[in-house]
Amino acid sequence: MKLTVNGESHEVAAGTLAALLAELDYEGGWLATALNGEVVPARERDGCVLAEGDRIEILAPMKGG
Amino acid sequence: MLELYGQQVSSRLLLGTALYPSPAIMAEAIKASGADIVTVSLRRETSGGKTGGQFWSLIQSLGVRVLPNTAGCHSIKEAVTTARMAREVFGTNWIKLEVIGNHDTLQPDVFGLVDAAKILAAEGFEVFPYTTDDLVVAGRLVDAGCKVLMPWCAPIGSARGPQNPDALRSLRGHFPDVPLIVDAGIGRPSHAATVMELGYDAVLLNTAVAKAGDPVAMAAAFGKAVRAGRQAFGAGLLEPRDMAVPSTPVIGMAAFS
């Protein structure tokens, strides 16, 4: 399945957002995720089913002013 | 003591965490400043979530409160979504709301800002809006549910200092009970002292410390300037006068001629 993750195209096997994070080696309780522009809380990632062409954002704490 | 959304804050200097020469210098600068609130952001994570994790661990080790921002967002949708994601990651309802309206000046889109503030306040966010010094916009933000206002004093990163002290004074006068924090445009400690002397409740800055020759020393200097300005405001400042007024007694002068 082809997805766009943080603006880059990825071919993945994962069927859920939780599985995608594991497949792409993302780990840590400080990550925030969004699917097609809508926030997906951490507790809902297991049940968040992905579809061809979905756009996923994976964000983390960063320096800021 | 300063209170922001019901939280007591000991330092009136809020510091950003960007642009430092290294994470270690950032940490030392935060300590030297005495700040107990620092701003942070959310950005795309690469390398399996480790960069953000390291930064977040460092911030947590400093024992400071975080104020997440929506920096770089140009639309209401972007800002609101970023705020929701920040709440989940940082575990706070506080959000420094930025809706940028112009690429060159980085000035806020105040129309989008008011609309975004309404949406977020309704969702239980405690909004710290980055706004201009416009009095009417400030009123709309208060109506939208903002209990803190953060007007700029000059464009972000410009180091120009207070460009329109009269507007800042007017805001202070019209909103005596709303905590006012000058956010953006401060270049040197004397700028920070100046706005504190006007009765502002706090100052938020980043670049002036982070890009200083010695960020740790500059952080300490800003901490002192903010305290000095606040103390001076409380002490009652002498108003400027048109004519000279001698300070040494004129009675008792010797006569030599």
PDB file of C-alpha atoms in Angstrom:
ATOM      1  CA  MET A   1       0.000   0.000   0.000  1.00  0.00           C
ATOM      2  CA  LYS A   2       1.300   3.428  -0.921  1.00  0.00           C
ATOM      3  CA  LEU A   3       1.082   6.195   1.708  1.00  0.00           C
ATOM      4  CA  THR A   4       2.482   9.664   2.187  1.00  0.00           C
ATOM      5  CA  VAL A   5       4.252   9.938   5.532  1.00  0.00           C
ATOM      6  CA  ASN A   6       5.544  13.362   6.566  1.00  0.00           C
ATOM      7  CA  GLY A   7       5.407  14.431   2.948  1.00  0.00           C
ATOM      8  CA  GLU A   8       7.342  11.451   1.598  1.00  0.00           C
ATOM      9  CA  SER A   9       5.990   8.509  -0.336  1.00  0.00           C
ATOM     10  CA  HIS A  10       6.225   5.095   1.379  1.00  0.00           C
ATOM     11  CA  GLU A  11       5.288   1.572   0.268  1.00  0.00           C
ATOM     12  CA  VAL A  12       4.212  -0.246   3.419  1.00  0.00           C
ATOM     13  CA  ALA A  13       2.607  -3.474   4.619  1.00  0.00           C
ATOM     14  CA  ALA A  14       0.998  -1.980   7.742  1.00  0.00           C
ATOM     15  CA  GLY A  15      -2.793  -1.813   7.820  1.00  0.00           C
ATOM     16  CA  THR A  16      -3.191   0.420  10.871  1.00  0.00           C
ATOM     17  CA  LEU A  17      -1.529   3.565  12.112  1.00  0.00           C
ATOM     18  CA  ALA A  18      -0.037   1.720  15.091  1.00  0.00           C
ATOM     19  CA  ALA A  19       1.451  -0.904  12.754  1.00  0.00           C
ATOM     20  CA  LEU A  20       2.798   1.834  10.479  1.00  0.00           C
ATOM     21  CA  LEU A  21       4.679   3.469  13.341  1.00  0.00           C
ATOM     22  CA  ALA A  22       6.258   0.119  14.229  1.00  0.00           C
ATOM     23  CA  GLU A  23       7.088  -0.693  10.595  1.00  0.00           C
ATOM     24  CA  LEU A  24       8.823   2.667  10.086  1.00  0.00           C
ATOM     25  CA  ASP A  25      10.672   2.299  13.397  1.00  0.00           C
ATOM     26  CA  TYR A  26       8.942   5.126  15.220  1.00  0.00           C
ATOM     27  CA  GLU A  27       8.790   4.721  18.963  1.00  0.00           C
ATOM     28  CA  GLY A  28       8.151   6.859  22.007  1.00  0.00           C
ATOM     29  CA  GLY A  29       5.243   8.311  23.921  1.00  0.00           C
ATOM     30  CA  TRP A  30       5.983  11.836  22.710  1.00  0.00           C
ATOM     31  CA  LEU A  31       4.782  11.364  19.125  1.00  0.00           C
ATOM     32  CA  ALA A  32       1.648  13.015  17.738  1.00  0.00           C
ATOM     33  CA  THR A  33      -0.124  11.680  14.684  1.00  0.00           C
ATOM     34  CA  ALA A  34      -2.634  12.914  12.146  1.00  0.00           C
ATOM     35  CA  LEU A  35      -4.409  11.130   9.310  1.00  0.00           C
ATOM     36  CA  ASN A  36      -5.508  13.206   6.334  1.00  0.00           C
ATOM     37  CA  GLY A  37      -5.378  16.376   8.401  1.00  0.00           C
ATOM     38  CA  GLU A  38      -7.250  15.047  11.448  1.00  0.00           C
ATOM     39  CA  VAL A  39      -5.580  14.304  14.772  1.00  0.00           C
ATOM     40  CA  VAL A  40      -5.407  10.632  15.770  1.00  0.00           C
ATOM     41  CA  PRO A  41      -4.783  10.301  19.536  1.00  0.00           C
ATOM     42  CA  ALA A  42      -2.294   7.624  20.613  1.00  0.00           C
ATOM     43  CA  ARG A  43      -5.031   5.455  22.131  1.00  0.00           C
ATOM     44  CA  GLU A  44      -6.845   5.289  18.782  1.00  0.00           C
ATOM     45  CA  ARG A  45      -3.872   4.271  16.639  1.00  0.00           C
ATOM     46  CA  ASP A  46      -4.528   0.527  16.984  1.00  0.00           C
ATOM     47  CA  GLY A  47      -7.985   0.917  15.528  1.00  0.00           C
ATOM     48  CA  CYS A  48      -7.006   3.469  12.897  1.00  0.00           C
ATOM     49  CA  VAL A  49      -7.228   1.598   9.593  1.00  0.00           C
ATOM     50  CA  LEU A  50      -5.181   2.975   6.717  1.00  0.00           C
ATOM     51  CA  ALA A  51      -6.147   3.147   3.057  1.00  0.00           C
ATOM     52  CA  GLU A  52      -4.236   3.595  -0.180  1.00  0.00           C
ATOM     53  CA  GLY A  53      -3.094   7.207  -0.639  1.00  0.00           C
ATOM     54  CA  ASP A  54      -3.597   8.285   2.970  1.00  0.00           C
ATOM     55  CA  ARG A  55      -1.535  11.216   4.205  1.00  0.00           C
ATOM     56  CA  ILE A  56       0.007  10.709   7.619  1.00  0.00           C
ATOM     57  CA  GLU A  57       1.831  13.232   9.741  1.00  0.00           C
ATOM     58  CA  ILE A  58       4.100  12.086  12.577  1.00  0.00           C
ATOM     59  CA  LEU A  59       5.242  14.966  14.765  1.00  0.00           C
ATOM     60  CA  ALA A  60       7.488  15.227  17.794  1.00  0.00           C
ATOM     61  CA  PRO A  61       8.561  17.880  20.308  1.00  0.00           C
ATOM     62  CA  MET A  62      11.016  20.341  18.833  1.00  0.00           C
ATOM     63  CA  LYS A  63      12.656  23.594  19.796  1.00  0.00           C
ATOM     64  CA  GLY A  64      10.482  26.651  19.327  1.00  0.00           C
ATOM     65  CA  GLY A  65      10.165  30.321  20.075  1.00  0.00           C
TER      66      GLY A  65
ATOM     67  CA  MET B   1       2.938  36.878  41.874  1.00  0.00           C
ATOM     68  CA  LEU B   2       2.001  36.559  38.216  1.00  0.00           C
ATOM     69  CA  GLU B   3      -0.881  34.194  37.521  1.00  0.00           C
ATOM     70  CA  LEU B   4      -1.545  32.770  34.052  1.00  0.00           C
ATOM     71  CA  TYR B   5      -4.729  30.745  33.649  1.00  0.00           C
ATOM     72  CA  GLY B   6      -4.744  30.032  37.362  1.00  0.00           C
ATOM     73  CA  GLN B   7      -1.105  28.933  37.510  1.00  0.00           C
ATOM     74  CA  GLN B   8       1.301  30.933  39.626  1.00  0.00           C
ATOM     75  CA  VAL B   9       4.455  31.855  37.775  1.00  0.00           C
ATOM     76  CA  SER B  10       7.554  32.997  39.631  1.00  0.00           C
ATOM     77  CA  SER B  11       9.550  34.455  36.721  1.00  0.00           C
ATOM     78  CA  ARG B  12       8.255  37.158  34.423  1.00  0.00           C
ATOM     79  CA  LEU B  13      10.662  36.111  31.684  1.00  0.00           C
ATOM     80  CA  LEU B  14       9.482  33.398  29.290  1.00  0.00           C
ATOM     81  CA  LEU B  15      12.165  31.942  27.060  1.00  0.00           C
ATOM     82  CA  GLY B  16      12.147  30.214  23.686  1.00  0.00           C
ATOM     83  CA  THR B  17      14.173  27.057  23.054  1.00  0.00           C
ATOM     84  CA  ALA B  18      15.224  27.598  19.419  1.00  0.00           C
ATOM     85  CA  LEU B  19      18.389  28.826  17.678  1.00  0.00           C
ATOM     86  CA  TYR B  20      20.909  28.068  20.459  1.00  0.00           C
ATOM     87  CA  PRO B  21      24.420  26.917  19.506  1.00  0.00           C
ATOM     88  CA  SER B  22      23.762  23.586  21.271  1.00  0.00           C
ATOM     89  CA  PRO B  23      21.198  21.848  23.490  1.00  0.00           C
ATOM     90  CA  ALA B  24      23.609  22.149  26.436  1.00  0.00           C
ATOM     91  CA  ILE B  25      23.878  25.927  26.007  1.00  0.00           C
ATOM     92  CA  MET B  26      20.097  26.137  25.708  1.00  0.00           C
ATOM     93  CA  ALA B  27      19.722  24.307  29.011  1.00  0.00           C
ATOM     94  CA  GLU B  28      22.269  26.538  30.745  1.00  0.00           C
ATOM     95  CA  ALA B  29      20.629  29.660  29.336  1.00  0.00           C
ATOM     96  CA  ILE B  30      17.214  28.604  30.619  1.00  0.00           C
ATOM     97  CA  LYS B  31      18.673  28.025  34.084  1.00  0.00           C
ATOM     98  CA  ALA B  32      20.556  31.346  34.037  1.00  0.00           C
ATOM     99  CA  SER B  33      17.449  33.260  32.954  1.00  0.00           C
ATOM    100  CA  GLY B  34      15.400  32.008  35.866  1.00  0.00           C
ATOM    101  CA  ALA B  35      12.512  31.367  33.447  1.00  0.00           C
ATOM    102  CA  ASP B  36      10.033  28.747  34.514  1.00  0.00           C
ATOM    103  CA  ILE B  37       8.097  28.728  31.275  1.00  0.00           C
ATOM    104  CA  VAL B  38       9.692  27.843  27.944  1.00  0.00           C
ATOM    105  CA  THR B  39       8.149  27.652  24.493  1.00  0.00           C
ATOM    106  CA  VAL B  40       8.373  24.529  22.352  1.00  0.00           C
ATOM    107  CA  SER B  41       7.003  23.377  19.008  1.00  0.00           C
ATOM    108  CA  LEU B  42       5.948  20.268  17.115  1.00  0.00           C
ATOM    109  CA  ARG B  43       7.694  19.285  13.920  1.00  0.00           C
ATOM    110  CA  ARG B  44       7.893  16.291  11.624  1.00  0.00           C
ATOM    111  CA  GLU B  45       9.939  13.574  13.230  1.00  0.00           C
ATOM    112  CA  THR B  46      12.583  11.683  11.324  1.00  0.00           C
ATOM    113  CA  SER B  47      14.938   8.902  12.363  1.00  0.00           C
ATOM    114  CA  GLY B  48      12.368   6.883  14.237  1.00  0.00           C
ATOM    115  CA  GLY B  49      11.290   9.435  16.795  1.00  0.00           C
ATOM    116  CA  LYS B  50      14.617   9.860  18.540  1.00  0.00           C
ATOM    117  CA  THR B  51      15.434  13.512  17.866  1.00  0.00           C
ATOM    118  CA  GLY B  52      12.225  14.743  19.416  1.00  0.00           C
ATOM    119  CA  GLY B  53      12.580  12.339  22.299  1.00  0.00           C
ATOM    120  CA  GLN B  54      16.035  13.607  23.187  1.00  0.00           C
ATOM    121  CA  PHE B  55      14.886  17.216  23.086  1.00  0.00           C
ATOM    122  CA  TRP B  56      11.807  16.447  25.162  1.00  0.00           C
ATOM    123  CA  SER B  57      13.836  14.570  27.786  1.00  0.00           C
ATOM    124  CA  LEU B  58      16.189  17.531  28.120  1.00  0.00           C
ATOM    125  CA  ILE B  59      13.312  19.991  28.567  1.00  0.00           C
ATOM    126  CA  GLN B  60      11.648  17.737  31.126  1.00  0.00           C
ATOM    127  CA  SER B  61      14.899  17.471  33.085  1.00  0.00           C
ATOM    128  CA  LEU B  62      14.897  21.262  33.578  1.00  0.00           C
ATOM    129  CA  GLY B  63      11.701  21.234  35.624  1.00  0.00           C
ATOM    130  CA  VAL B  64      10.081  24.033  33.613  1.00  0.00           C
ATOM    131  CA  ARG B  65       6.534  24.423  32.375  1.00  0.00           C
ATOM    132  CA  VAL B  66       6.133  24.268  28.595  1.00  0.00           C
ATOM    133  CA  LEU B  67       4.097  26.548  26.377  1.00  0.00           C
ATOM    134  CA  PRO B  68       3.703  24.798  23.001  1.00  0.00           C
ATOM    135  CA  ASN B  69       3.376  27.047  19.972  1.00  0.00           C
ATOM    136  CA  THR B  70       1.719  26.833  16.570  1.00  0.00           C
ATOM    137  CA  ALA B  71       4.634  28.626  14.914  1.00  0.00           C
ATOM    138  CA  GLY B  72       4.647  28.683  11.146  1.00  0.00           C
ATOM    139  CA  CYS B  73       0.935  27.985  10.778  1.00  0.00           C
ATOM    140  CA  HIS B  74      -0.670  30.206   8.166  1.00  0.00           C
ATOM    141  CA  SER B  75      -4.260  28.947   8.363  1.00  0.00           C
ATOM    142  CA  ILE B  76      -6.837  28.413  11.092  1.00  0.00           C
ATOM    143  CA  LYS B  77      -6.978  24.711  10.214  1.00  0.00           C
ATOM    144  CA  GLU B  78      -3.201  24.272  10.529  1.00  0.00           C
ATOM    145  CA  ALA B  79      -3.066  26.151  13.819  1.00  0.00           C
ATOM    146  CA  VAL B  80      -6.021  24.342  15.380  1.00  0.00           C
ATOM    147  CA  THR B  81      -4.767  20.906  14.318  1.00  0.00           C
ATOM    148  CA  THR B  82      -1.261  21.687  15.590  1.00  0.00           C
ATOM    149  CA  ALA B  83      -2.734  22.847  18.905  1.00  0.00           C
ATOM    150  CA  ARG B  84      -4.690  19.606  19.281  1.00  0.00           C
ATOM    151  CA  MET B  85      -1.582  17.541  18.572  1.00  0.00           C
ATOM    152  CA  ALA B  86       0.457  19.644  20.998  1.00  0.00           C
ATOM    153  CA  ARG B  87      -2.077  19.088  23.761  1.00  0.00           C
ATOM    154  CA  GLU B  88      -1.744  15.356  23.331  1.00  0.00           C
ATOM    155  CA  VAL B  89       2.058  15.327  23.288  1.00  0.00           C
ATOM    156  CA  PHE B  90       2.796  17.919  25.949  1.00  0.00           C
ATOM    157  CA  GLY B  91      -0.147  17.207  28.231  1.00  0.00           C
ATOM    158  CA  THR B  92      -1.131  20.849  28.678  1.00  0.00           C
ATOM    159  CA  ASN B  93      -4.084  22.991  27.681  1.00  0.00           C
ATOM    160  CA  TRP B  94      -1.745  25.933  27.193  1.00  0.00           C
ATOM    161  CA  ILE B  95      -1.116  26.952  23.606  1.00  0.00           C
ATOM    162  CA  LYS B  96       0.802  29.896  22.183  1.00  0.00           C
ATOM    163  CA  LEU B  97      -1.435  30.542  19.224  1.00  0.00           C
ATOM    164  CA  GLU B  98       0.253  31.871  16.114  1.00  0.00           C
ATOM    165  CA  VAL B  99      -1.561  32.329  12.824  1.00  0.00           C
ATOM    166  CA  ILE B 100       0.928  34.014  10.546  1.00  0.00           C
ATOM    167  CA  GLY B 101      -0.423  36.463   7.988  1.00  0.00           C
ATOM    168  CA  ASN B 102       2.650  37.704   6.161  1.00  0.00           C
ATOM    169  CA  HIS B 103       5.848  35.924   5.154  1.00  0.00           C
ATOM    170  CA  ASP B 104       8.074  38.984   5.371  1.00  0.00           C
ATOM    171  CA  THR B 105       6.965  40.527   8.643  1.00  0.00           C
ATOM    172  CA  LEU B 106       5.666  37.331  10.271  1.00  0.00           C
ATOM    173  CA  GLN B 107       2.881  39.454  11.597  1.00  0.00           C
ATOM    174  CA  PRO B 108      -0.190  37.638  12.820  1.00  0.00           C
ATOM    175  CA  ASP B 109      -3.285  37.210  10.679  1.00  0.00           C
ATOM    176  CA  VAL B 110      -5.440  38.744  13.389  1.00  0.00           C
ATOM    177  CA  PHE B 111      -8.709  37.699  11.720  1.00  0.00           C
ATOM    178  CA  GLY B 112      -7.656  34.064  11.591  1.00  0.00           C
ATOM    179  CA  LEU B 113      -6.206  34.412  15.077  1.00  0.00           C
ATOM    180  CA  VAL B 114      -9.530  35.471  16.602  1.00  0.00           C
ATOM    181  CA  ASP B 115     -11.404  32.651  14.840  1.00  0.00           C
ATOM    182  CA  ALA B 116      -8.827  30.044  15.855  1.00  0.00           C
ATOM    183  CA  ALA B 117      -8.876  31.324  19.444  1.00  0.00           C
ATOM    184  CA  LYS B 118     -12.660  30.890  19.572  1.00  0.00           C
ATOM    185  CA  ILE B 119     -12.424  27.297  18.348  1.00  0.00           C
ATOM    186  CA  LEU B 120      -9.647  26.389  20.775  1.00  0.00           C
ATOM    187  CA  ALA B 121     -11.170  28.152  23.798  1.00  0.00           C
ATOM    188  CA  ALA B 122     -14.382  26.190  23.195  1.00  0.00           C
ATOM    189  CA  GLU B 123     -12.328  22.981  23.311  1.00  0.00           C
ATOM    190  CA  GLY B 124     -10.869  23.889  26.690  1.00  0.00           C
ATOM    191  CA  PHE B 125      -7.551  25.270  25.500  1.00  0.00           C
ATOM    192  CA  GLU B 126      -5.946  28.106  27.443  1.00  0.00           C
ATOM    193  CA  VAL B 127      -4.875  30.353  24.628  1.00  0.00           C
ATOM    194  CA  PHE B 128      -1.869  32.685  24.636  1.00  0.00           C
ATOM    195  CA  PRO B 129      -2.456  34.594  21.385  1.00  0.00           C
ATOM    196  CA  TYR B 130       0.518  36.104  19.565  1.00  0.00           C
ATOM    197  CA  THR B 131      -1.046  39.313  18.310  1.00  0.00           C
ATOM    198  CA  THR B 132      -0.231  42.842  17.205  1.00  0.00           C
ATOM    199  CA  ASP B 133      -0.566  45.844  19.501  1.00  0.00           C
ATOM    200  CA  ASP B 134      -3.998  46.646  18.017  1.00  0.00           C
ATOM    201  CA  LEU B 135      -6.451  47.560  20.755  1.00  0.00           C
ATOM    202  CA  VAL B 136      -9.607  46.419  18.961  1.00  0.00           C
ATOM    203  CA  VAL B 137      -8.112  43.034  18.069  1.00  0.00           C
ATOM    204  CA  ALA B 138      -7.104  42.631  21.701  1.00  0.00           C
ATOM    205  CA  GLY B 139     -10.724  43.176  22.702  1.00  0.00           C
ATOM    206  CA  ARG B 140     -11.907  40.564  20.206  1.00  0.00           C
ATOM    207  CA  LEU B 141      -9.386  38.085  21.572  1.00  0.00           C
ATOM    208  CA  VAL B 142     -10.625  38.652  25.111  1.00  0.00           C
ATOM    209  CA  ASP B 143     -14.206  38.168  23.850  1.00  0.00           C
ATOM    210  CA  ALA B 144     -13.045  34.943  22.180  1.00  0.00           C
ATOM    211  CA  GLY B 145     -11.988  33.604  25.576  1.00  0.00           C
ATOM    212  CA  CYS B 146      -8.331  34.584  25.827  1.00  0.00           C
ATOM    213  CA  LYS B 147      -7.327  35.371  29.407  1.00  0.00           C
ATOM    214  CA  VAL B 148      -3.778  36.351  28.437  1.00  0.00           C
ATOM    215  CA  LEU B 149      -2.652  38.577  25.539  1.00  0.00           C
ATOM    216  CA  MET B 150       0.748  38.522  23.877  1.00  0.00           C
ATOM    217  CA  PRO B 151       1.260  41.573  21.663  1.00  0.00           C
ATOM    218  CA  TRP B 152       4.421  41.979  19.636  1.00  0.00           C
ATOM    219  CA  CYS B 153       6.561  45.057  20.160  1.00  0.00           C
ATOM    220  CA  ALA B 154       8.358  44.582  16.804  1.00  0.00           C
ATOM    221  CA  PRO B 155       8.565  41.787  14.211  1.00  0.00           C
ATOM    222  CA  ILE B 156       9.801  38.356  15.350  1.00  0.00           C
ATOM    223  CA  GLY B 157      13.582  38.177  15.436  1.00  0.00           C
ATOM    224  CA  SER B 158      14.016  41.822  14.424  1.00  0.00           C
ATOM    225  CA  ALA B 159      15.588  42.927  17.735  1.00  0.00           C
ATOM    226  CA  ARG B 160      14.166  46.393  17.152  1.00  0.00           C
ATOM    227  CA  GLY B 161      12.537  46.772  20.548  1.00  0.00           C
ATOM    228  CA  PRO B 162       9.325  48.699  21.289  1.00  0.00           C
ATOM    229  CA  GLN B 163       8.262  50.390  18.043  1.00  0.00           C
ATOM    230  CA  ASN B 164       5.042  51.826  19.377  1.00  0.00           C
ATOM    231  CA  PRO B 165       5.170  52.379  23.131  1.00  0.00           C
ATOM    232  CA  ASP B 166       1.964  54.423  22.968  1.00  0.00           C
ATOM    233  CA  ALA B 167       0.037  51.423  21.635  1.00  0.00           C
ATOM    234  CA  LEU B 168       1.515  49.195  24.334  1.00  0.00           C
ATOM    235  CA  ARG B 169       0.578  51.772  26.969  1.00  0.00           C
ATOM    236  CA  SER B 170      -2.949  51.969  25.575  1.00  0.00           C
ATOM    237  CA  LEU B 171      -3.346  48.185  25.761  1.00  0.00           C
ATOM    238  CA  ARG B 172      -2.143  48.212  29.342  1.00  0.00           C
ATOM    239  CA  GLY B 173      -4.579  50.947  30.222  1.00  0.00           C
ATOM    240  CA  HIS B 174      -7.566  49.278  28.586  1.00  0.00           C
ATOM    241  CA  PHE B 175      -6.894  45.802  29.953  1.00  0.00           C
ATOM    242  CA  PRO B 176      -5.688  46.374  33.511  1.00  0.00           C
ATOM    243  CA  ASP B 177      -6.719  42.880  34.649  1.00  0.00           C
ATOM    244  CA  VAL B 178      -5.549  40.798  31.679  1.00  0.00           C
ATOM    245  CA  PRO B 179      -1.970  39.505  31.914  1.00  0.00           C
ATOM    246  CA  LEU B 180      -0.060  41.144  29.061  1.00  0.00           C
ATOM    247  CA  ILE B 181       3.137  39.558  27.785  1.00  0.00           C
ATOM    248  CA  VAL B 182       5.256  41.234  25.139  1.00  0.00           C
ATOM    249  CA  ASP B 183       6.100  38.519  22.648  1.00  0.00           C
ATOM    250  CA  ALA B 184       8.483  39.185  19.775  1.00  0.00           C
ATOM    251  CA  GLY B 185      10.802  42.008  18.791  1.00  0.00           C
ATOM    252  CA  ILE B 186      12.824  42.349  21.998  1.00  0.00           C
ATOM    253  CA  GLY B 187      16.511  42.768  21.129  1.00  0.00           C
ATOM    254  CA  ARG B 188      18.256  43.776  24.311  1.00  0.00           C
ATOM    255  CA  PRO B 189      17.680  43.844  28.060  1.00  0.00           C
ATOM    256  CA  SER B 190      16.869  47.555  28.014  1.00  0.00           C
ATOM    257  CA  HIS B 191      13.928  46.782  25.674  1.00  0.00           C
ATOM    258  CA  ALA B 192      12.642  44.225  28.153  1.00  0.00           C
ATOM    259  CA  ALA B 193      13.038  46.675  31.028  1.00  0.00           C
ATOM    260  CA  THR B 194      11.213  49.346  29.019  1.00  0.00           C
ATOM    261  CA  VAL B 195       8.078  47.274  28.487  1.00  0.00           C
ATOM    262  CA  MET B 196       8.128  46.067  32.084  1.00  0.00           C
ATOM    263  CA  GLU B 197       8.302  49.711  33.197  1.00  0.00           C
ATOM    264  CA  LEU B 198       5.102  50.259  31.180  1.00  0.00           C
ATOM    265  CA  GLY B 199       3.426  47.773  33.478  1.00  0.00           C
ATOM    266  CA  TYR B 200       3.570  44.696  31.284  1.00  0.00           C
ATOM    267  CA  ASP B 201       3.301  41.468  33.203  1.00  0.00           C
ATOM    268  CA  ALA B 202       6.016  39.520  31.428  1.00  0.00           C
ATOM    269  CA  VAL B 203       8.250  39.247  28.381  1.00  0.00           C
ATOM    270  CA  LEU B 204       8.693  36.329  26.003  1.00  0.00           C
ATOM    271  CA  LEU B 205      11.849  36.232  23.912  1.00  0.00           C
ATOM    272  CA  ASN B 206      14.137  33.813  22.160  1.00  0.00           C
ATOM    273  CA  THR B 207      16.451  35.131  19.467  1.00  0.00           C
ATOM    274  CA  ALA B 208      18.013  37.911  21.555  1.00  0.00           C
ATOM    275  CA  VAL B 209      19.315  35.299  23.987  1.00  0.00           C
ATOM    276  CA  ALA B 210      19.951  32.377  21.652  1.00  0.00           C
ATOM    277  CA  LYS B 211      21.920  34.415  19.080  1.00  0.00           C
ATOM    278  CA  ALA B 212      23.900  36.455  21.615  1.00  0.00           C
ATOM    279  CA  GLY B 213      27.660  36.023  21.716  1.00  0.00           C
ATOM    280  CA  ASP B 214      27.241  34.386  25.110  1.00  0.00           C
ATOM    281  CA  PRO B 215      23.646  33.142  25.409  1.00  0.00           C
ATOM    282  CA  VAL B 216      24.004  32.080  29.048  1.00  0.00           C
ATOM    283  CA  ALA B 217      25.270  35.501  30.162  1.00  0.00           C
ATOM    284  CA  MET B 218      22.613  37.244  28.071  1.00  0.00           C
ATOM    285  CA  ALA B 219      19.896  35.074  29.613  1.00  0.00           C
ATOM    286  CA  ALA B 220      21.029  36.187  33.056  1.00  0.00           C
ATOM    287  CA  ALA B 221      21.092  39.824  31.912  1.00  0.00           C
ATOM    288  CA  PHE B 222      17.521  39.578  30.620  1.00  0.00           C
ATOM    289  CA  GLY B 223      16.413  38.014  33.871  1.00  0.00           C
ATOM    290  CA  LYS B 224      17.789  40.989  35.778  1.00  0.00           C
ATOM    291  CA  ALA B 225      16.335  43.527  33.339  1.00  0.00           C
ATOM    292  CA  VAL B 226      12.858  42.053  33.633  1.00  0.00           C
ATOM    293  CA  ARG B 227      13.050  42.098  37.429  1.00  0.00           C
ATOM    294  CA  ALA B 228      14.417  45.658  37.403  1.00  0.00           C
ATOM    295  CA  GLY B 229      11.688  46.881  35.057  1.00  0.00           C
ATOM    296  CA  ARG B 230       8.980  45.278  37.150  1.00  0.00           C
ATOM    297  CA  GLN B 231      10.363  46.664  40.373  1.00  0.00           C
ATOM    298  CA  ALA B 232      10.638  50.135  38.813  1.00  0.00           C
ATOM    299  CA  PHE B 233       7.024  49.982  37.638  1.00  0.00           C
ATOM    300  CA  GLY B 234       5.928  49.092  41.153  1.00  0.00           C
ATOM    301  CA  ALA B 235       8.072  51.831  42.665  1.00  0.00           C
ATOM    302  CA  GLY B 236       6.422  54.614  40.653  1.00  0.00           C
ATOM    303  CA  LEU B 237       8.463  56.211  37.894  1.00  0.00           C
ATOM    304  CA  LEU B 238       9.210  59.907  37.639  1.00  0.00           C
ATOM    305  CA  GLU B 239       7.476  61.406  34.618  1.00  0.00           C
ATOM    306  CA  PRO B 240       9.619  63.330  32.102  1.00  0.00           C
ATOM    307  CA  ARG B 241       9.706  67.115  32.554  1.00  0.00           C
ATOM    308  CA  ASP B 242      10.398  69.869  30.066  1.00  0.00           C
ATOM    309  CA  MET B 243      12.767  71.887  32.220  1.00  0.00           C
ATOM    310  CA  ALA B 244      15.736  71.143  34.421  1.00  0.00           C
ATOM    311  CA  VAL B 245      15.013  70.765  38.111  1.00  0.00           C
ATOM    312  CA  PRO B 246      18.016  70.955  40.440  1.00  0.00           C
ATOM    313  CA  SER B 247      18.524  67.990  42.696  1.00  0.00           C
ATOM    314  CA  THR B 248      21.048  69.598  45.030  1.00  0.00           C
ATOM    315  CA  PRO B 249      19.485  72.108  47.481  1.00  0.00           C
ATOM    316  CA  VAL B 250      19.728  75.699  46.273  1.00  0.00           C
ATOM    317  CA  ILE B 251      19.211  77.082  49.776  1.00  0.00           C
ATOM    318  CA  GLY B 252      22.451  77.463  51.710  1.00  0.00           C
ATOM    319  CA  MET B 253      24.668  78.253  48.734  1.00  0.00           C
ATOM    320  CA  ALA B 254      27.861  80.093  49.725  1.00  0.00           C
ATOM    321  CA  ALA B 255      28.361  83.631  48.373  1.00  0.00           C
ATOM    322  CA  PHE B 256      31.834  84.217  46.885  1.00  0.00           C
ATOM    323  CA  SER B 257      31.372  87.500  45.128  1.00  0.00           C
TER     324      SER B 257
END
